[in-house]
Coordinates of C-alpha atoms in Angstrom, one line a residue:
K1133 CA 22.5 -27.5 -4.9
K1134 CA 19.4 -26.7 -2.9
G1135 CA 17.4 -25.4 -5.9
H1136 CA 14.9 -22.6 -5.7
C1137 CA 13.8 -21.3 -2.3
I1138 CA 12.2 -18.4 -0.5
T1139 CA 13.5 -17.2 2.8
M1140 CA 11.3 -15.0 5.1
G1141 CA 12.5 -13.5 8.3
R1142 CA 12.2 -10.6 10.8
M1143 CA 14.8 -8.4 12.5
F1144 CA 14.9 -7.0 16.0
N1145 CA 17.5 -4.9 17.7
H1146 CA 19.8 -5.3 14.6
Q1147 CA 19.7 -9.1 14.9
L1148 CA 17.7 -11.9 13.2
L1149 CA 14.6 -12.6 15.3
D1150 CA 13.1 -15.5 13.4
M1151 CA 13.2 -16.9 9.9
I1152 CA 11.9 -19.8 7.7
E1153 CA 13.2 -21.2 4.5
L1154 CA 10.8 -22.7 1.9
S1155 CA 11.7 -24.9 -1.0
V1156 CA 10.0 -24.1 -4.3
N1157 CA 9.6 -26.9 -6.8
V1158 CA 9.4 -25.2 -10.2
D1159 CA 8.4 -28.4 -11.9
D1160 CA 5.4 -28.9 -9.6
E1161 CA 2.5 -26.7 -10.8
F1162 CA 4.6 -23.6 -10.6
R1163 CA 3.3 -20.6 -12.5
P1164 CA 4.7 -17.0 -12.3
M1165 CA 2.6 -13.8 -12.2
S1166 CA 3.5 -13.1 -15.8
D1167 CA 1.3 -16.0 -16.8
F1168 CA -1.7 -14.1 -15.3
S1169 CA -0.9 -10.6 -16.3
G1170 CA -4.1 -10.1 -18.3
E1171 CA -6.3 -11.3 -15.5
R1172 CA -4.5 -9.2 -12.9
K1173 CA -5.0 -5.9 -14.9
K1174 CA -8.7 -6.5 -15.2
S1175 CA -9.4 -7.5 -11.6
V1176 CA -6.9 -6.0 -9.1
M1177 CA -6.7 -2.4 -8.1
Y1178 CA -3.5 -0.7 -7.1
G1179 CA -3.1 -0.4 -3.3
S1180 CA -5.8 -2.9 -2.4
K1181 CA -5.4 -5.0 0.7
P1182 CA -5.6 -8.8 0.3
M1183 CA -7.7 -11.2 2.4
F1184 CA -6.2 -14.4 3.8
V1185 CA -7.4 -17.9 4.2
F1186 CA -5.2 -20.5 6.0
Q1187 CA -6.5 -24.0 5.5
G1188 CA -5.3 -27.1 7.4
D1189 CA -4.9 -28.2 11.0
Q1190 CA -1.1 -27.7 10.7
F1191 CA -1.6 -24.0 11.2
E1192 CA -3.1 -24.7 14.6
V1193 CA -0.9 -27.6 15.7
S1194 CA 2.6 -27.1 14.3
Q1195 CA 4.8 -24.3 15.6
N1196 CA 6.6 -24.1 12.3
H1197 CA 3.4 -23.5 10.4
K1198 CA 2.3 -21.0 13.0
L1199 CA 5.6 -19.1 12.4
L1200 CA 5.0 -19.2 8.6
K1201 CA 1.5 -17.9 9.1
S1202 CA 2.8 -15.0 11.2
L1203 CA 5.5 -14.1 8.7
I1204 CA 3.1 -14.2 5.7
L1205 CA 0.6 -11.8 7.5
D1206 CA 3.5 -9.5 8.4
F1207 CA 4.9 -9.5 4.9
F1208 CA 1.5 -8.5 3.3
R1209 CA 0.4 -6.2 6.1
G1210 CA 1.0 -2.9 4.4
E1211 CA -0.3 0.3 5.9
I1212 CA -2.5 -0.1 8.9
V1213 CA -5.9 1.5 8.4
E1214 CA -8.9 1.9 10.6
K1215 CA -11.6 1.5 8.0
I1216 CA -11.7 -0.5 4.8
N1217 CA -14.0 -0.1 1.8
L1218 CA -15.6 -3.4 0.9
A1219 CA -15.1 -2.6 -2.8
G1220 CA -11.4 -2.7 -2.2
L1221 CA -11.4 -6.3 -1.0
D1222 CA -10.8 -7.6 -4.5
R1223 CA -8.2 -10.4 -3.9
V1224 CA -7.6 -13.3 -1.5
I1225 CA -4.5 -15.3 -0.7
V1226 CA -5.2 -18.9 0.1
V1227 CA -2.5 -21.0 1.9
S1228 CA -3.3 -24.7 2.3
A1229 CA -1.1 -27.0 4.4
T1230 CA -0.7 -30.8 4.6
E1231 CA 1.9 -32.8 6.5
K1232 CA 4.4 -32.5 3.7
R1233 CA 3.5 -29.6 1.5
I1234 CA 2.2 -26.0 1.6
Y1235 CA 0.1 -24.7 -1.4
F1236 CA 0.2 -20.9 -2.1
R1237 CA -2.6 -19.6 -4.3
H1238 CA -3.7 -16.0 -5.1
Y1239 CA -7.2 -15.2 -6.5
A1240 CA -9.1 -12.2 -7.6
V1241 CA -12.5 -11.8 -6.1
Q1242 CA -15.5 -10.7 -8.3
L1243 CA -18.9 -10.0 -6.9
K1244 CA -21.8 -10.8 -9.3
R1245 CA -25.5 -10.2 -8.9
S1246 CA -27.5 -13.1 -7.4
G1247 CA -31.0 -11.5 -7.0
T1248 CA -30.5 -11.2 -3.3
K1249 CA -28.6 -9.0 -0.9
I1250 CA -25.7 -11.5 -0.8
P1251 CA -23.8 -11.5 -4.2
N1252 CA -22.3 -14.5 -5.9
I1253 CA -18.5 -14.6 -5.4
V1254 CA -16.4 -15.8 -8.3
L1255 CA -12.6 -16.4 -7.9
H1256 CA -10.1 -16.1 -10.7
E1257 CA -6.5 -17.1 -10.2
I1258 CA -4.0 -14.3 -10.7
G1259 CA -0.8 -15.9 -9.5
P1260 CA 1.8 -16.7 -8.5
R1261 CA 1.1 -20.4 -7.9
M1262 CA 3.6 -22.2 -5.8
N1263 CA 4.0 -25.4 -3.8
W1264 CA 6.3 -25.2 -0.8
E1265 CA 8.2 -27.5 1.4
L1266 CA 9.7 -26.5 4.8
R1267 CA 13.4 -26.4 5.1
R1268 CA 15.2 -24.5 7.8
V1269 CA 13.3 -22.9 10.6
K1270 CA 14.7 -20.5 13.3
S1271 CA 12.3 -19.5 16.0
A1272 CA 12.8 -16.6 18.4
A1273 CA 13.7 -17.2 22.0
E1274 CA 10.7 -16.6 24.4
D1275 CA 12.4 -13.7 26.3
V1276 CA 13.5 -12.0 23.0
K1277 CA 10.1 -12.5 21.5
K1278 CA 8.3 -10.9 24.5
E1279 CA 10.7 -8.0 24.3
S1280 CA 10.2 -7.5 20.6
M1281 CA 6.4 -7.4 21.1
K1282 CA 6.4 -4.7 23.7
K1283 CA 4.7 -1.5 22.7
P1284 CA 6.3 1.8 23.8
K1285 CA 4.3 3.8 26.3
V1286 CA 2.9 7.0 24.8
R1287 CA 3.2 9.9 27.1
K1288 CA -0.1 11.6 27.5
S1289 CA 0.0 15.4 27.7
Q1290 CA -2.0 16.8 30.6
A1291 CA -3.4 19.8 28.8
K1292 CA -4.5 19.5 25.2
M1293 CA -3.2 22.4 23.1
K1294 CA -5.6 23.9 20.6
N1295 CA -4.9 23.5 16.9
I1296 CA -1.7 21.5 17.6
E1297 CA -1.5 17.8 16.6
K1298 CA 1.1 15.1 15.9
G1299 CA 1.6 13.4 12.5
N1300 CA 2.1 9.7 11.8
L1301 CA 5.9 10.2 12.2
G1302 CA 5.7 12.1 15.5
A1303 CA 6.2 15.5 13.9
K1304 CA 4.3 18.4 15.6
M1305 CA 2.0 20.3 13.3
G1306 CA 0.1 23.5 14.0
R1307 CA -2.9 25.1 12.4
V1308 CA -3.1 28.9 11.9
H1309 CA -6.4 30.6 11.3
M1310 CA -6.4 33.9 9.4
E1311 CA -9.0 36.4 8.3
S1312 CA -10.2 36.4 4.7
Q1313 CA -7.9 38.6 2.6
D1314 CA -9.0 40.9 -0.3
T1315 CA -6.4 40.1 -3.0
S1316 CA -7.6 42.9 -5.2
K1317 CA -6.1 45.5 -2.7
M1318 CA -2.9 43.6 -2.2
A1319 CA 0.3 44.9 -3.9
L1320 CA 1.1 42.0 -6.2
R1321 CA 3.6 41.8 -9.0
K1322 CA 2.0 42.6 -12.3
F1323 CA 3.0 40.7 -15.4
K1324 CA 2.7 41.8 -19.0
A1325 CA 0.6 38.8 -19.9
L1326 CA -2.1 39.9 -17.4
K1327 CA -2.4 43.4 -18.7
K1328 CA -5.6 44.3 -20.5
R1329 CA -5.3 44.4 -24.3
K1330 CA -6.6 47.3 -26.3
G1331 CA -9.2 46.8 -29.0
K1332 CA -8.3 46.0 -32.6
G1333 CA -9.6 49.3 -34.0
E1334 CA -8.0 51.5 -31.3
P1335 CA -4.5 52.9 -32.3
S1336 CA -1.5 52.4 -30.0
S1337 CA 0.3 55.2 -28.2
G1338 CA 3.2 55.1 -30.7
Q1339 CA 0.7 55.4 -33.6
K1340 CA -0.9 58.4 -31.9
A1341 CA 2.4 60.2 -31.5
Q1342 CA 3.3 59.6 -35.2
A1343 CA -0.1 60.9 -36.3
E1344 CA 0.4 64.1 -34.2
K1345 CA 3.9 64.8 -35.7
K1346 CA 2.5 64.5 -39.2
S1347 CA -0.4 66.9 -38.5
R1348 CA 2.0 69.5 -37.1
S1349 CA 4.4 69.3 -40.1
E1350 CA 1.5 69.8 -42.4

């Protein structure tokens, strides 16, 4: 009955924190990513982070549009990194809002020579292309929202231990330094394939034994 829609939401403490439902009109300029498959393969690198542009006063005035902006940024956040290579900024997501509709566009960014330090920027649409309309909206209560945004306190160790560090998942990792080892003196398992081969003209031990028997019989 409702037609095509996209529902975006976040969970906190095993409960729905906030959500928003968007109506997608397939007959209104809709184009899937499959229509841009050729352009996507040429322009977009795997694992690249998108840039974002939010156009329209609605994203500053309307609480519903602010919630949508927050959900979109969280959805495409990916892995948090400290440094970004400018060559990896090869796509941009543009979300434009009016009073009635929201326009979602996705472009590939190409830098071309301009004769100056600042290159010319060319955009190529790579999809998907969608026009949205707001439907249901559920905002988080203020007290629950504050609680969900709290960052846990990280306990600081008084004395730093040498060669011991913690990984991204909190696992303790240690580093062991060893002296250089001479592998030629180590008792390693020897394989037949690693044995030295005899020359082509040199007879084998079996051939030598047969030759000795013949000489004795003679």
